[in-house]
Coordinates of C-alpha atoms in Angstrom, one line a residue:
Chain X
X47 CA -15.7 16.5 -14.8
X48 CA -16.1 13.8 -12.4
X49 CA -19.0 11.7 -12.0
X50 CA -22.1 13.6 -9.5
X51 CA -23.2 10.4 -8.4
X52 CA -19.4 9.3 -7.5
X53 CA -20.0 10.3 -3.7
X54 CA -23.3 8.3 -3.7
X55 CA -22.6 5.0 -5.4
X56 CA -19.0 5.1 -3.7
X57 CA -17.9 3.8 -7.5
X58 CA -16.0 6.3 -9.5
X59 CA -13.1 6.9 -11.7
X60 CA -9.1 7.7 -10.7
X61 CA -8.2 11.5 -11.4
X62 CA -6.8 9.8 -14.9
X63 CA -10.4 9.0 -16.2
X64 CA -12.0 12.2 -16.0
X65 CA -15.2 11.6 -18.1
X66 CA -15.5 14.8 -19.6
X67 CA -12.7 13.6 -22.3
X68 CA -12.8 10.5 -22.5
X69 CA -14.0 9.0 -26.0
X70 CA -13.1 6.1 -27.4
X71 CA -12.5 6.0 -31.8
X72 CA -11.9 3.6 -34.3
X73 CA -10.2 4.7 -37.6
X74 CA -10.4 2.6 -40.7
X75 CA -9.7 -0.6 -38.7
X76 CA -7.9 -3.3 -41.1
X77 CA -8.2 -6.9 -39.1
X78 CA -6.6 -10.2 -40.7
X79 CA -6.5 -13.3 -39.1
X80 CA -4.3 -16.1 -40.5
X81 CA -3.7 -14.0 -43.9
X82 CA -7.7 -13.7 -44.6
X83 CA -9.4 -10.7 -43.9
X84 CA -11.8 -10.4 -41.0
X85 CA -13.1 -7.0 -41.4
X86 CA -11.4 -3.9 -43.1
X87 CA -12.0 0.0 -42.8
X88 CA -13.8 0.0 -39.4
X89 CA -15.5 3.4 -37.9
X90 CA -16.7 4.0 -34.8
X91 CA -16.5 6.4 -32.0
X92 CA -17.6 5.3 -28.8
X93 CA -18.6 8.3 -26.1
X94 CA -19.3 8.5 -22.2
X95 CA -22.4 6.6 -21.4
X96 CA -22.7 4.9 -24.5
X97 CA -23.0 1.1 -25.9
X98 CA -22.0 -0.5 -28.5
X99 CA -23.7 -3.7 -29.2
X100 CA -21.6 -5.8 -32.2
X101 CA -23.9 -8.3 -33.8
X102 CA -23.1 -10.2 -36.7
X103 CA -22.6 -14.6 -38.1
X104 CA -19.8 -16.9 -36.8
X105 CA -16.0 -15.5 -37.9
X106 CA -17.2 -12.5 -38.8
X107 CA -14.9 -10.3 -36.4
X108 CA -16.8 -10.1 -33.0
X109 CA -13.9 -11.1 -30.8
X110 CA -11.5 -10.0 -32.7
X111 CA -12.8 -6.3 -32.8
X112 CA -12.6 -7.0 -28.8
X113 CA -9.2 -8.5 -28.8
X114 CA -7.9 -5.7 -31.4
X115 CA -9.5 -2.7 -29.1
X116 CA -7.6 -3.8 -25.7
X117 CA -4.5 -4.6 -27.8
X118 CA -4.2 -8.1 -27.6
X119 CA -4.2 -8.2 -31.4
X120 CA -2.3 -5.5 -33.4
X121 CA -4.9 -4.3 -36.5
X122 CA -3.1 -4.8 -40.2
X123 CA -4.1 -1.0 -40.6
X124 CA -6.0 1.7 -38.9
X125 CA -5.7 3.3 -35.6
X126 CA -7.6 3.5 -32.5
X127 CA -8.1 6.5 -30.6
X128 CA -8.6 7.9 -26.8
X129 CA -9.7 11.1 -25.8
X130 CA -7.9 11.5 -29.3
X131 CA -4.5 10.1 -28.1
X132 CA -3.3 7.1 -30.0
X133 CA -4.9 4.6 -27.6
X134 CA -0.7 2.8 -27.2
X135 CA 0.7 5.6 -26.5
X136 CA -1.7 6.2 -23.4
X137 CA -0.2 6.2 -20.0
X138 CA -2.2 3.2 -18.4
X139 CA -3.4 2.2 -21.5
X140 CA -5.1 -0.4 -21.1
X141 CA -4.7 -1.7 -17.5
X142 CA -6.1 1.1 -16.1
X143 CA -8.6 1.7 -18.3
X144 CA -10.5 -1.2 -19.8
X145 CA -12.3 -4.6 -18.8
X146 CA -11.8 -7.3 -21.1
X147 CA -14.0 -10.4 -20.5
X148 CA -13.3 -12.9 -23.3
X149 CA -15.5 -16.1 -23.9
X150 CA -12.1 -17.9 -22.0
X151 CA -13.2 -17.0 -17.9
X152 CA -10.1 -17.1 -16.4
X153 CA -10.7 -18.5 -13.3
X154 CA -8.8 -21.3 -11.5
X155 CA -10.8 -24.2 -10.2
X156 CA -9.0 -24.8 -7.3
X157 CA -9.8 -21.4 -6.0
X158 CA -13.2 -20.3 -4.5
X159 CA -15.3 -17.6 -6.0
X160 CA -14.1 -15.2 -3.4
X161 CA -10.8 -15.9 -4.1
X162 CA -10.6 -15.9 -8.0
X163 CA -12.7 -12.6 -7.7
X164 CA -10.6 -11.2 -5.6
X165 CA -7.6 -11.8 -7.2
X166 CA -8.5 -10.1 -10.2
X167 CA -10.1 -7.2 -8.7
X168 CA -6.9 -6.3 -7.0
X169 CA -4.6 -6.9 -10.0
X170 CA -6.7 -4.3 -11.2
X171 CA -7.7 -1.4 -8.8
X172 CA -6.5 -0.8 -5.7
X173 CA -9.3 -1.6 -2.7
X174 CA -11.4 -2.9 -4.8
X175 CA -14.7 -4.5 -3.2
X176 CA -14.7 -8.4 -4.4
X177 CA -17.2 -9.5 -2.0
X178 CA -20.1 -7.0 -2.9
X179 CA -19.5 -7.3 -6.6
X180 CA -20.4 -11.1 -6.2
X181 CA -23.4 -10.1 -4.3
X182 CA -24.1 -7.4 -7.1
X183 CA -23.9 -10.8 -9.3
X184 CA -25.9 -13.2 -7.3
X185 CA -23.5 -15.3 -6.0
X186 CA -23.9 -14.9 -2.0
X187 CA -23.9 -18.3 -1.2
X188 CA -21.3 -19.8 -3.5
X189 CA -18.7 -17.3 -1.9
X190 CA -16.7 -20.3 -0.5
X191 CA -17.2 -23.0 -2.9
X192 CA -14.4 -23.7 -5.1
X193 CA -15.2 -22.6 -8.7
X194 CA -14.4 -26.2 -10.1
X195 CA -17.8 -27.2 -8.9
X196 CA -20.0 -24.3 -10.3
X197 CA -22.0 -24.4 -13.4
X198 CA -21.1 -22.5 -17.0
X199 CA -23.5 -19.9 -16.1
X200 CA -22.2 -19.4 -12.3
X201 CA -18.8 -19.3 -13.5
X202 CA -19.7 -16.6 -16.2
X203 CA -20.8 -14.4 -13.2
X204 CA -18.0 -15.5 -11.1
X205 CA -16.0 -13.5 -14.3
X206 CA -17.8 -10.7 -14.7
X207 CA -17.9 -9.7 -10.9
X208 CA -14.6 -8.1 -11.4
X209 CA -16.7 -6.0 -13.5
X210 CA -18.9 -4.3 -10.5
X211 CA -15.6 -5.0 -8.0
X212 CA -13.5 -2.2 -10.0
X213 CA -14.8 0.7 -11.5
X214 CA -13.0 0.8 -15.1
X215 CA -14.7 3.2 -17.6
X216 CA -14.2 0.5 -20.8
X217 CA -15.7 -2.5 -21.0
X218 CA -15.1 -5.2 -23.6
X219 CA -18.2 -8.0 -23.3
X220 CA -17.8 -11.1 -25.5
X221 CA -20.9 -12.8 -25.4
X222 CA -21.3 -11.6 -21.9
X223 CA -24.7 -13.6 -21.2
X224 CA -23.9 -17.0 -22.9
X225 CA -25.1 -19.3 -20.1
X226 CA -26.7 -17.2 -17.9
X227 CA -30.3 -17.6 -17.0
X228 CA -32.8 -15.2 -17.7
X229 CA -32.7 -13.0 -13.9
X230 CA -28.8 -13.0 -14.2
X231 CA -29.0 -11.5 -17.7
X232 CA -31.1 -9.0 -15.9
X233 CA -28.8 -8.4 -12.8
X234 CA -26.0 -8.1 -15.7
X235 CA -28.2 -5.7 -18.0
X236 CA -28.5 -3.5 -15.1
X237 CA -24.9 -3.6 -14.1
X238 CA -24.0 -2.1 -17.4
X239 CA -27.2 0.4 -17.5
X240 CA -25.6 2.1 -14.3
X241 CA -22.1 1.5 -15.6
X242 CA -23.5 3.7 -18.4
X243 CA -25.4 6.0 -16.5
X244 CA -21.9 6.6 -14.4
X245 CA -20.6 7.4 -17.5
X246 CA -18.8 4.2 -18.7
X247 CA -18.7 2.8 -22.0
X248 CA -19.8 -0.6 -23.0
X249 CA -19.0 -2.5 -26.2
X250 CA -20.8 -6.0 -26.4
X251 CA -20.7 -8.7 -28.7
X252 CA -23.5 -10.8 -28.9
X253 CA -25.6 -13.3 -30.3
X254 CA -28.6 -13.4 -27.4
X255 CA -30.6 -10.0 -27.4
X256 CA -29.5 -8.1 -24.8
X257 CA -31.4 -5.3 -23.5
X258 CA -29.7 -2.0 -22.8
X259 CA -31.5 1.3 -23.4
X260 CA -30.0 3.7 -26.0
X261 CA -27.2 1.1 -27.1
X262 CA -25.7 1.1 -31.0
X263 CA -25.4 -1.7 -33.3
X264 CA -22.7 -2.3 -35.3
X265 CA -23.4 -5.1 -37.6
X266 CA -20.2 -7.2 -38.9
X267 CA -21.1 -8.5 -42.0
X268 CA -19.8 -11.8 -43.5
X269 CA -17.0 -11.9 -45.2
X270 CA -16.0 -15.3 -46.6
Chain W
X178 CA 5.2 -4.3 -6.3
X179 CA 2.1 -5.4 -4.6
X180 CA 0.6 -6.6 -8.0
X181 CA 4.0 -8.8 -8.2
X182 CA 3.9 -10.7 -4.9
X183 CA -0.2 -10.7 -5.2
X184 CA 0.3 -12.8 -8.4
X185 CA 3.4 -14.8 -6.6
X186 CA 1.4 -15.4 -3.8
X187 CA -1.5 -16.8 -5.9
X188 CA 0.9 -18.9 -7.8
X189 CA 2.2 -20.6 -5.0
X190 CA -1.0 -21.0 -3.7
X191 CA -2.7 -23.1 -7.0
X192 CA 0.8 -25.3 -6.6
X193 CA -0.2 -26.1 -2.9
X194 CA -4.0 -27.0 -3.9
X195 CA -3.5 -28.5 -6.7
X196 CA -1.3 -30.5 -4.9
X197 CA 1.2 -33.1 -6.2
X198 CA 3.3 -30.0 -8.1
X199 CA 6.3 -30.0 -6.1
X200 CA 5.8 -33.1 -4.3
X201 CA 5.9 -35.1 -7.9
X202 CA 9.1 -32.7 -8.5
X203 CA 11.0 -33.6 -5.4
X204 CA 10.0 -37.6 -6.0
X205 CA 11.1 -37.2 -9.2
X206 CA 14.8 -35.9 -7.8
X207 CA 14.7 -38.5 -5.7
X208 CA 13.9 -41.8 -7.4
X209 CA 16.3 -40.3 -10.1
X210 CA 19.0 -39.8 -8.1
X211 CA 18.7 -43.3 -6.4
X212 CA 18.4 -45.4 -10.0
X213 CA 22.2 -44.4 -9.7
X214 CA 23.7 -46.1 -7.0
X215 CA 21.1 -49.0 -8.5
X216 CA 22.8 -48.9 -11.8
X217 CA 26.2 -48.2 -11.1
X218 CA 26.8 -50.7 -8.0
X219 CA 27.1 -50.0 -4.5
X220 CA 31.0 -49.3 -4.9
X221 CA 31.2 -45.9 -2.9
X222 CA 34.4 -44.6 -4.6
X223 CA 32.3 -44.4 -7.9
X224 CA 29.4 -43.0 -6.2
X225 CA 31.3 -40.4 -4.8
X226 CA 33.0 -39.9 -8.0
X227 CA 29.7 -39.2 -9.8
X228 CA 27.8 -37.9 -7.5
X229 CA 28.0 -33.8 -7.8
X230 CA 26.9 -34.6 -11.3
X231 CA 23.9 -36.9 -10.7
X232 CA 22.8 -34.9 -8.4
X233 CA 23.0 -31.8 -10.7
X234 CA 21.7 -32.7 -13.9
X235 CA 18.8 -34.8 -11.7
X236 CA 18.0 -31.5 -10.1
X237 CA 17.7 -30.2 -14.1
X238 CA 15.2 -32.7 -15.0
X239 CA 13.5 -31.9 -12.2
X240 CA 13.1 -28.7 -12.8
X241 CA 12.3 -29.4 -16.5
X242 CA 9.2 -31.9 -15.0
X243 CA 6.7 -28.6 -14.2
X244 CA 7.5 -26.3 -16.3
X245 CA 5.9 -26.6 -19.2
X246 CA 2.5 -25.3 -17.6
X247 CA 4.1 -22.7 -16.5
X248 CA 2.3 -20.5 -18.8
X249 CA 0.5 -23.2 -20.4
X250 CA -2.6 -23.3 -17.4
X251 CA -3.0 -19.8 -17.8
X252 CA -3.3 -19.1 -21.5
X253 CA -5.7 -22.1 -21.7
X254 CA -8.3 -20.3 -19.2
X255 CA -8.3 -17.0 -20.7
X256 CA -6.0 -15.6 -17.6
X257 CA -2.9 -14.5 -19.5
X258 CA -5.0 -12.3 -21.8
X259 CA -5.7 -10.9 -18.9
X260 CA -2.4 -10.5 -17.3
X261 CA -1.1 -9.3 -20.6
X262 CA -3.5 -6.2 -20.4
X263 CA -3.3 -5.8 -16.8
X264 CA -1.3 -2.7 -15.4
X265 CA 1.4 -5.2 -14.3
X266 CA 4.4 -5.1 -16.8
X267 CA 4.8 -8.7 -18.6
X268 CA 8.0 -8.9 -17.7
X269 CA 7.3 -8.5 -14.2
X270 CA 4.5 -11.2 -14.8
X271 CA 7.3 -13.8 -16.0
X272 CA 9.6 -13.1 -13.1
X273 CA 6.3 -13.7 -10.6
X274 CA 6.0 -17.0 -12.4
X275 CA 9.5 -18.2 -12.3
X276 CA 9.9 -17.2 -8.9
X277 CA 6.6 -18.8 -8.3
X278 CA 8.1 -22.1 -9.8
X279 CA 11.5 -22.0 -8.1
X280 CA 9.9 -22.0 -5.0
X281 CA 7.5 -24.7 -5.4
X282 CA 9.8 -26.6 -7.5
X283 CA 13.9 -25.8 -6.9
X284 CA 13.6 -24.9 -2.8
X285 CA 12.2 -28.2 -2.7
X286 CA 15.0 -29.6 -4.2
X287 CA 17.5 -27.8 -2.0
X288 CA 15.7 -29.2 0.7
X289 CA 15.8 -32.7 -0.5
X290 CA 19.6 -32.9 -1.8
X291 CA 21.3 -33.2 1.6
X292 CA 19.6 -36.6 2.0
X293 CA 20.5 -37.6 -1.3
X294 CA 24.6 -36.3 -1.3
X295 CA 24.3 -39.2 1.5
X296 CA 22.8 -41.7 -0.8
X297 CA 25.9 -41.0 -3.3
X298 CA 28.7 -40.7 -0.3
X299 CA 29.5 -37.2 -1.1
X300 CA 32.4 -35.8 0.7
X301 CA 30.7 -34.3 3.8
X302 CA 32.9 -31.2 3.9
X303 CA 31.1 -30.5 0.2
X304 CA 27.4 -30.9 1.2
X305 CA 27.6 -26.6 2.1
X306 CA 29.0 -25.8 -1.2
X307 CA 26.4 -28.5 -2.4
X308 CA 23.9 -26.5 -1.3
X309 CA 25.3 -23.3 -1.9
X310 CA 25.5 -24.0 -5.6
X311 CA 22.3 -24.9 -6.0
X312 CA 20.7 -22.0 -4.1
X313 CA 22.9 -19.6 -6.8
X314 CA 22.0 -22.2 -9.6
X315 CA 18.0 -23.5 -9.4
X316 CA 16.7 -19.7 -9.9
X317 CA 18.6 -19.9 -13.2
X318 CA 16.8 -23.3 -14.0
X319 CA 13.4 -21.3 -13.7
X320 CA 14.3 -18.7 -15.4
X321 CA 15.5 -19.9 -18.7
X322 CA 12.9 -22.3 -18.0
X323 CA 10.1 -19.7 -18.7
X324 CA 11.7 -18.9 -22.1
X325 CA 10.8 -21.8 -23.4
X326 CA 7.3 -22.4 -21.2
X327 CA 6.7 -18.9 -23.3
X328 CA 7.6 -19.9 -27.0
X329 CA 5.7 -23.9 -26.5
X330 CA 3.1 -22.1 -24.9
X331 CA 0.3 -22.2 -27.6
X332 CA 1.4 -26.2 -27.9
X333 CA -1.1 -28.8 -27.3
X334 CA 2.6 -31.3 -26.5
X335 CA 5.0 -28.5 -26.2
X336 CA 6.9 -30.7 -23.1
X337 CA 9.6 -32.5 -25.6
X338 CA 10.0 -29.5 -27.3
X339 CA 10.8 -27.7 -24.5
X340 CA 13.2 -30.2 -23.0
X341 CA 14.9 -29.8 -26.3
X342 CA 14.8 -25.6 -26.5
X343 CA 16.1 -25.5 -22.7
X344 CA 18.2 -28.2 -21.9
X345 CA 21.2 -27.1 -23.9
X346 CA 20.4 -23.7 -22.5
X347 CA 21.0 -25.3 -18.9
X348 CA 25.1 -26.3 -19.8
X349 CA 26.6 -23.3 -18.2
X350 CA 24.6 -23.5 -15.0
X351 CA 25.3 -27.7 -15.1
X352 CA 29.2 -26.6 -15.4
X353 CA 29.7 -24.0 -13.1
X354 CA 27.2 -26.2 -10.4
X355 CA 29.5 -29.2 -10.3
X356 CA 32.7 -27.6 -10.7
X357 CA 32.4 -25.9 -7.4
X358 CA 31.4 -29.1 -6.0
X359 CA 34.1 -30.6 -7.4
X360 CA 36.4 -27.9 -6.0
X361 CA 35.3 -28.1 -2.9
X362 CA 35.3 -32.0 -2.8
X363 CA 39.1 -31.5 -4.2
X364 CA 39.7 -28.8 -1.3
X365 CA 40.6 -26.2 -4.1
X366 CA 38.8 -23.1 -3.6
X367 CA 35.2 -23.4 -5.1
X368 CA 34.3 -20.1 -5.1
X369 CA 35.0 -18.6 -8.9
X370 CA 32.5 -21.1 -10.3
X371 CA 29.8 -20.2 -7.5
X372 CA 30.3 -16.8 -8.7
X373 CA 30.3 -17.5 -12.8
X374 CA 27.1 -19.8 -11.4
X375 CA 25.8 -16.2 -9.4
X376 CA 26.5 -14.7 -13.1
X377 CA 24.7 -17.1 -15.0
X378 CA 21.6 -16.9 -12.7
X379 CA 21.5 -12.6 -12.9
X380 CA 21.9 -12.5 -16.7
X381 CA 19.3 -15.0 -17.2
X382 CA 17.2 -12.5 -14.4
X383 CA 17.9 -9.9 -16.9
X384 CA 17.2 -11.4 -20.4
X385 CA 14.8 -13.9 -20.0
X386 CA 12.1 -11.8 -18.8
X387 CA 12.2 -10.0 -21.8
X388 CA 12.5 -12.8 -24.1
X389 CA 9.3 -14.6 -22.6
X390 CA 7.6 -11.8 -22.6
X391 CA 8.4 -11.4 -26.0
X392 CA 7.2 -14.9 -26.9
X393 CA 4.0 -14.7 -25.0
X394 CA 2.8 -11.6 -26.5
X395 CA 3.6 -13.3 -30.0
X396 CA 1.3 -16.5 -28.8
X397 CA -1.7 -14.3 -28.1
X398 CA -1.7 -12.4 -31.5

């Protein structure tokens, strides 16, 4: 079942990402880091339209729940699921279906905002529409300016325009508004509202209340 | 395909704006090169003598002088997590970075070493096979280069280290690179060690892409 308001917002998912199916599960997640254990026997299932918001102190498994769910860190035990495939063994998996923004931006200072946008966006998806996802983010005039002259919180929105530049139904937000000033973190909260709305899924970890209607919590506790 | 010359392209472009990349690599081959005749004397027999091999194992250091941010640049910002997840295969990524630095960094060289086969009084009828063994050899440089960019990548001082991982790995290239100089400079046919030198540089095409790939995925866990 594709997204009804594909034809109007002109964003919508590949012929892959049918929402319909897609869910997104966590089994009994095991994560170590450096031999001591982060966070063991995780649960979560993550449907279309849905946010997850993780809360919880310093080291106690944020970003590495993030890092473990797009793959960049294998979990010690447990298995993660989509549309009840094993999540690896997903053709695509997880170019094609995921966002991750880390705390790290990757962006190159001796590009412009335009540019580093840009560049992602099309590693990503095919046509993908840099220059209106850096309006969507506020960043009109700065299109030009080269991104070693930009402020934290500009360059935090010069990331997460890749976000609204290609429509991918995951998205993996670590501390997506550290930095940004109170109207951005309103531009960005309703970014993810019609992300949500289009049937994306959002998980979020955070320390900064963020305000997304009809999100979960899911508290990491400490472990030390 | 478009992925690959997209991240190519961008490569190439960071080593243009950033500057000083492969303009510090070609002054390097130069000012190397020239200590020789400084060192040695001006005695042009000797020069000659030496020369295929200064110019070879200058054009190795050279090579060696960038590319320990090969990688480096990108998993400091965050961009090779991103590369890693992106719908491009790693090992694609790695060969779109080596080529990336063999064209900022060996072509440069290629350019550079007729001028400096002068400065060592290199036969002239050797200056095509000069270059010819260089164009087969330099890729190779990159590429076994980005083996060890990929294990020191995670190293706050990972250039020694990497000197030591890849230099020893750069002997069969060094070999087969002079010897079809010298073949050619001794008017005996130079052309089994450009091809052993063309076999060096497409097995290194073939395994070092998975063996950096290997290491970088190890250095983001």
């Amino acid at each position: 079942m594709r997204n009804p308001l594909f034809f109007l917002t002109g964003i919508g998912y590949g012929p892959a990402m049918t929402t319909g199916t897609m869910r997104l599960e966590a089994m009994k997640l095991d994560c170590q880091r450096g031999g001591r254990e982060v966070f063991s026997g995780l649960n979560f299932t993550l449907e279309p339209g849905e946010a997850l918001i993780v809360t919880g102190p310093n080291g106690s498994g944020k970003s590495s729940l993030l890092r473990l769910i797009a793959g960049l860190l294998t979990p010690v035990a447990g298995s993660l699921h989509w549309q009840g495939q094993a999540a690896k063994s997903v053709e695509g998996w997880p170019g094609h279906y995921l966002h991750y923004a880390g705390h790290l931006m990757a962006l190159k200072p001796a590009l412009t905002v335009l540019e580093n946008v840009r560049f992602w966006a099309e590693f990503y998806g095919r046509g993908a529409k840099a220059k209106g996802a850096c309006i969507t983010l506020g960043l009109e005039n700065l299109l030009d300016f080269p991104v070693r002259y930009l402020s934290e919180g500009q360059k935090r929105r010069t990331a997460l325009a890749r976000l609204a530049a290609v429509p991918l139904p995951l998205w993996l937000l670590d501390e997506p508004t550290s930095g940004l000033d109170r109207e951005t973190t309103e531009r960005l909260e309703t970014l993810m509202d019609r992300h949500l709305k289009e049937g994306g899924m959002v998980i979020a970890a955070t320390h900064l209340p963020i305000n997304i209607p009809g999100s979960r919590a899911l508290a990491l506790g400490e472990q030390s | 395909m478009r992925l690959f010359l997209n991240l190519l392209r961008r490569d190439v472009l960071l080593a243009f704006r950033q500057g000083s990349a492969s303009g510090m690599t070609v002054a390097f081959f130069v000012i190397t090169v020239t200590l020789f005749p400084l060192a040695v004397g001006p005695d042009a027999v000797i020069l000659a003598r030496i020369g295929p091999g200064v110019i070879w194992v200058a054009a190795l250091l050279s090579a060696l002088l960038s590319l320990d941010r090969l990688f480096q640049a990108d998993f400091e910002d965050g961009a090779l997590d991103l590369l890693v997840l992106s719908p491009l295969l790693l090992e694609a990524v790695v060969i779109a970075k080596a080529a990336a630095h063999w064209l900022t960094a060996g072509l440069p060289l290629l350019l550079i070493a007729p001028v400096l086969a002068l400065f060592m009084n290199l036969d002239l009828e050797a200056f095509g096979i000069l270059l010819l063994s260089l164009a087969l050899g330099t890729p190779a440089l990159s590429l076994i280069g980005a083996v060890g960019a990929a294990l020191t990548v995670a190293l706050k001082r990972g250039g020694a280290l990497l000197s030591l991982l890849i230099l020893p790995l750069y002997v069969p290239t060094l070999i087969f690179g002079v010897s079809a100089i010298e073949a050619a400079i001794t008017s005996s046919d130079p052309v089994p060690s450009l091809l052993l030198l063309m076999a060096v540089s497409l097995v290194t095409l073939a395994i070092s892409p998975i063996a950096a790939a290997a290491a970088l995925r190890l250095a983001l866990e």
